[in-house]
């Protein structure tokens, strides 16, 4: 086994010498990727994917290095470094150089292996992508994670559809079926659905596993033809599902050491037409076992307990298996080497007779080489000639060899020896061997002309008589039978032809040409003389079988005669079905391996052998129904014993009763055109054809008449039905109306009750709303109250702070006022002293003026009195009145002078005080001063005004000169009063300012 370490190399050779894989393990090369640092470590490979050709694959490790391995060109190349682990790979896209890789950040990227550039970047998953499935056309891809599956268009790299499921269910795998447009979705609850890719229409759902199977599917695999699905999980059972029939048809139980299945994959084969027969099963012990799903035989295995397999991928053509080992390395296996023991050729036909023991030539020096077509002599010894003789075949043998030579380089005799040695042909090459033995001409043109004629009238209603679940299989059977009927008219009237052809149709359903030619060859050779007594069973053939049975087992034949059992019961059912009802698929294939390799009489001898080998149960049967059941159902019979018995009968049967003396040798179909088949009583067939045609025409006429009558009857019935339906409808409408009325009444009652309930509920809600509003209002009021209390507390604090500041300012101002009061008092005394002197001077001047005026008035009054006395001598009261008025005048004048002097003095004192206060500019002092001065001034001014008014009253009767002097004085006093009042108003502080 060669081993290659990638190291830090970006390219190189995979192996350095031609690989020669051993048979026991089949390993071509082991690939390891380790770093060349001081402490080297192995970079584990995580995923592998083959391309469409199967000769190249890509592999990604946990650091994101992606390599391409070309097994045909023996080269590897590093194509990308993603810097993160890859979780899935796909390398079979439409553009051969591109590949998809799913990364640990839940994204999918497309790279080109040639340019090593990023082609596209797709996002949309919210968890790691576990698998990537690419459509056969390479246009679409499905990426699957645990919670969703997404369908991508690889032409535009856009997401088309998305499948979401409940988290409790989960997705196991979603993938395309090969060679079809079907998507298979497998969920964690064992449900499996098939969807149409274009419309996403659900085509079918597989039923659940049978009861008692406690298995949850985790891994899946599908054959290349998309017909069989294998599913496994935490169990040693593998379930095989037929997708066409949507049913479970087999359960394979693995060895007891297998406890869980981790991976499943079918091994492709070039000769099985996609119906893969070998399934690889990777179990928990790291060993991948390859088994035949038909025979359930273990063929080979890869991996050991010490070096287990983690996962594996098989190339599309089935030549290579690339396995990721548990240690992180890659193993590339050769399938041919692993299957060498299975496909080992038969032992050589020619044996060399050695010389006597006393011969000097040792037998160890003899080498026998067996080649097809001629006999090789032993290699000669260098010292002397070999004494061994080779038995030469005579001329007759050479002629037989020529007759036994088949196409494709095969020899019939050698195939017969191989068949006798192994009991059957290799499954892998069986179809190829059959085609060679039957020498099929493959006349495509002739077959196409038969197919172009369409479905034969005799098989239009085939499904009614033979209901087959698979529509595809039914169509193939219908086309094959129609082609046979078009080839020869008798095959349109053979009731057992579908039974005879069905096994071959099922076997060759993917190649209808081969299927037709195999059935036609079978009819020409192995069904000779079957149609001479048509439409009855072949009495002549059944007589041959009865004669052979009478010769070899008279007791059994006598038993049949005693129970009135004819050859139509114990022989004809086996012939008309070609043993397909009594044998399994594998047994039937083995039987026809021998039939096709032998004389046509072998089939008749097989009927006799089947009876003689079953003589024990047949001798115990007494009822005809038991015999009929026996020959129409499978029985516990070893086919190998039957086949050995057939060969024994072929050798021991006398020639006079031997069927080969009455049956011709094998004749192949002619090339180009198929031969004419008329080995049947033509007049009977023609007569039956005519009768059938006449009956068909009569039947058509009858059907037309019956159709007319049925149409009329149908019209009458339809009219009657319409009338009945109309009456019923009217009755139903009436009942419905009554029902609706009752329902309306009930609904009205319910509505009334509901209204009452709603009203009550509404009241309750209103009450609750009121309570809630009240509670909200109380909360709001409380909140407002709390806010106001807080505001009041804040204002109280502010007032207290301002009061304290005011008290402090008042105290400071009071101290200043005390000092200034002392100064003002001193100034006041000085001002009063000066004012007193001024007032005395003014008062003196006023008194002098008053005295002068009084003297003048006295003088004038005296003169006036004199004049009065002179004019009114008789009146004595006048001088007295005048004296009283004069005295009163003198008193008023004195009072006026005194008031004026007092007012003038106080006015001057106020003026000086105000000037002092304005000079100091102390508002509070001004207020205090004005409080002490304004009001007395006002009172005094009022006194002056009172004096003024009294003076006015008093001066009404004064002389002109006095009035003039008095008016001037009063005017001056009024002007003085107005000026003092305006000044007092401007100097006194306003009330609102004082409050603030």
PDB file of N, CA, C and O in Angstrom, residues 215 218-219 231-238 254 258-264 280-284:
ATOM      1  N   UNK A 215     -37.141   1.644  14.867  1.00  0.00           N
ATOM      2  CA  UNK A 215     -35.983   2.194  14.173  1.00  0.00           C
ATOM      3  C   UNK A 215     -36.336   3.578  13.663  1.00  0.00           C
ATOM      4  O   UNK A 215     -37.433   3.798  13.161  1.00  0.00           O
ATOM      5  N   UNK A 218     -31.975   7.375   9.710  1.00  0.00           N
ATOM      6  CA  UNK A 218     -30.989   8.446   9.754  1.00  0.00           C
ATOM      7  C   UNK A 218     -30.175   8.537   8.468  1.00  0.00           C
ATOM      8  O   UNK A 218     -29.683   9.612   8.127  1.00  0.00           O
ATOM      9  N   UNK A 219     -29.996   7.409   7.768  1.00  0.00           N
ATOM     10  CA  UNK A 219     -29.199   7.400   6.541  1.00  0.00           C
ATOM     11  C   UNK A 219     -30.020   6.747   5.432  1.00  0.00           C
ATOM     12  O   UNK A 219     -30.840   5.859   5.687  1.00  0.00           O
ATOM     13  N   UNK A 231     -32.861   2.400   3.709  1.00  0.00           N
ATOM     14  CA  UNK A 231     -32.903   3.285   4.872  1.00  0.00           C
ATOM     15  C   UNK A 231     -32.422   2.514   6.091  1.00  0.00           C
ATOM     16  O   UNK A 231     -32.726   1.326   6.257  1.00  0.00           O
ATOM     17  N   UNK A 232     -31.660   3.186   6.942  1.00  0.00           N
ATOM     18  CA  UNK A 232     -31.142   2.557   8.155  1.00  0.00           C
ATOM     19  C   UNK A 232     -31.010   3.576   9.255  1.00  0.00           C
ATOM     20  O   UNK A 232     -31.146   4.789   9.050  1.00  0.00           O
ATOM     21  N   UNK A 233     -30.720   3.089  10.442  1.00  0.00           N
ATOM     22  CA  UNK A 233     -30.573   3.958  11.606  1.00  0.00           C
ATOM     23  C   UNK A 233     -29.891   3.222  12.728  1.00  0.00           C
ATOM     24  O   UNK A 233     -28.979   2.407  12.509  1.00  0.00           O
ATOM     25  N   UNK A 234     -30.336   3.500  13.944  1.00  0.00           N
ATOM     26  CA  UNK A 234     -29.719   2.905  15.124  1.00  0.00           C
ATOM     27  C   UNK A 234     -30.280   1.507  15.343  1.00  0.00           C
ATOM     28  O   UNK A 234     -31.021   1.227  16.279  1.00  0.00           O
ATOM     29  N   UNK A 235     -29.923   0.618  14.443  1.00  0.00           N
ATOM     30  CA  UNK A 235     -30.375  -0.769  14.472  1.00  0.00           C
ATOM     31  C   UNK A 235     -29.520  -1.553  13.490  1.00  0.00           C
ATOM     32  O   UNK A 235     -28.820  -0.967  12.657  1.00  0.00           O
ATOM     33  N   UNK A 236     -29.570  -2.872  13.592  1.00  0.00           N
ATOM     34  CA  UNK A 236     -28.830  -3.686  12.616  1.00  0.00           C
ATOM     35  C   UNK A 236     -29.722  -4.114  11.454  1.00  0.00           C
ATOM     36  O   UNK A 236     -29.358  -5.010  10.701  1.00  0.00           O
ATOM     37  N   UNK A 237     -30.872  -3.446  11.312  1.00  0.00           N
ATOM     38  CA  UNK A 237     -31.770  -3.719  10.187  1.00  0.00           C
ATOM     39  C   UNK A 237     -31.635  -2.629   9.135  1.00  0.00           C
ATOM     40  O   UNK A 237     -31.498  -1.450   9.456  1.00  0.00           O
ATOM     41  N   UNK A 238     -31.704  -3.046   7.886  1.00  0.00           N
ATOM     42  CA  UNK A 238     -31.740  -2.129   6.752  1.00  0.00           C
ATOM     43  C   UNK A 238     -33.033  -2.398   5.996  1.00  0.00           C
ATOM     44  O   UNK A 238     -33.290  -3.532   5.581  1.00  0.00           O
ATOM     45  N   UNK A 254     -28.349  -7.225   9.478  1.00  0.00           N
ATOM     46  CA  UNK A 254     -26.894  -7.298   9.473  1.00  0.00           C
ATOM     47  C   UNK A 254     -26.421  -8.181  10.620  1.00  0.00           C
ATOM     48  O   UNK A 254     -27.205  -8.567  11.494  1.00  0.00           O
ATOM     49  N   UNK A 258     -23.219  -5.561  14.480  1.00  0.00           N
ATOM     50  CA  UNK A 258     -23.671  -4.258  13.968  1.00  0.00           C
ATOM     51  C   UNK A 258     -24.822  -3.769  14.844  1.00  0.00           C
ATOM     52  O   UNK A 258     -25.856  -4.423  14.941  1.00  0.00           O
ATOM     53  N   UNK A 259     -24.630  -2.635  15.483  1.00  0.00           N
ATOM     54  CA  UNK A 259     -25.659  -2.063  16.344  1.00  0.00           C
ATOM     55  C   UNK A 259     -26.305  -0.812  15.751  1.00  0.00           C
ATOM     56  O   UNK A 259     -27.409  -0.447  16.138  1.00  0.00           O
ATOM     57  N   UNK A 260     -25.605  -0.139  14.852  1.00  0.00           N
ATOM     58  CA  UNK A 260     -26.147   1.070  14.225  1.00  0.00           C
ATOM     59  C   UNK A 260     -25.539   1.223  12.836  1.00  0.00           C
ATOM     60  O   UNK A 260     -24.393   0.839  12.598  1.00  0.00           O
ATOM     61  N   UNK A 261     -26.327   1.775  11.928  1.00  0.00           N
ATOM     62  CA  UNK A 261     -25.878   2.011  10.550  1.00  0.00           C
ATOM     63  C   UNK A 261     -25.599   3.504  10.410  1.00  0.00           C
ATOM     64  O   UNK A 261     -26.474   4.341  10.650  1.00  0.00           O
ATOM     65  N   UNK A 262     -24.361   3.828  10.014  1.00  0.00           N
ATOM     66  CA  UNK A 262     -23.942   5.230   9.904  1.00  0.00           C
ATOM     67  C   UNK A 262     -23.961   5.752   8.472  1.00  0.00           C
ATOM     68  O   UNK A 262     -24.031   6.962   8.255  1.00  0.00           O
ATOM     69  N   UNK A 263     -23.887   4.883   7.487  1.00  0.00           N
ATOM     70  CA  UNK A 263     -23.848   5.335   6.096  1.00  0.00           C
ATOM     71  C   UNK A 263     -24.293   4.194   5.187  1.00  0.00           C
ATOM     72  O   UNK A 263     -23.985   3.023   5.449  1.00  0.00           O
ATOM     73  N   UNK A 264     -25.021   4.554   4.112  1.00  0.00           N
ATOM     74  CA  UNK A 264     -25.480   3.586   3.120  1.00  0.00           C
ATOM     75  C   UNK A 264     -25.148   4.120   1.733  1.00  0.00           C
ATOM     76  O   UNK A 264     -25.293   5.322   1.476  1.00  0.00           O
ATOM     77  N   UNK A 280     -23.531  -0.974   0.157  1.00  0.00           N
ATOM     78  CA  UNK A 280     -22.514  -0.785   1.174  1.00  0.00           C
ATOM     79  C   UNK A 280     -23.124  -0.267   2.455  1.00  0.00           C
ATOM     80  O   UNK A 280     -23.827   0.740   2.448  1.00  0.00           O
ATOM     81  N   UNK A 281     -22.851  -0.938   3.574  1.00  0.00           N
ATOM     82  CA  UNK A 281     -23.441  -0.588   4.874  1.00  0.00           C
ATOM     83  C   UNK A 281     -22.294  -0.303   5.836  1.00  0.00           C
ATOM     84  O   UNK A 281     -21.525  -1.208   6.189  1.00  0.00           O
ATOM     85  N   UNK A 282     -22.155   0.951   6.254  1.00  0.00           N
ATOM     86  CA  UNK A 282     -21.129   1.348   7.230  1.00  0.00           C
ATOM     87  C   UNK A 282     -21.762   1.337   8.606  1.00  0.00           C
ATOM     88  O   UNK A 282     -22.758   2.027   8.851  1.00  0.00           O
ATOM     89  N   UNK A 283     -21.178   0.561   9.512  1.00  0.00           N
ATOM     90  CA  UNK A 283     -21.738   0.415  10.856  1.00  0.00           C
ATOM     91  C   UNK A 283     -20.895   1.183  11.870  1.00  0.00           C
ATOM     92  O   UNK A 283     -19.890   1.818  11.527  1.00  0.00           O
ATOM     93  N   UNK A 284     -21.314   1.083  13.146  1.00  0.00           N
ATOM     94  CA  UNK A 284     -20.665   1.865  14.185  1.00  0.00           C
ATOM     95  C   UNK A 284     -19.260   1.386  14.492  1.00  0.00           C
ATOM     96  O   UNK A 284     -18.449   2.125  15.074  1.00  0.00           O
TER      97      UNK A 284
END
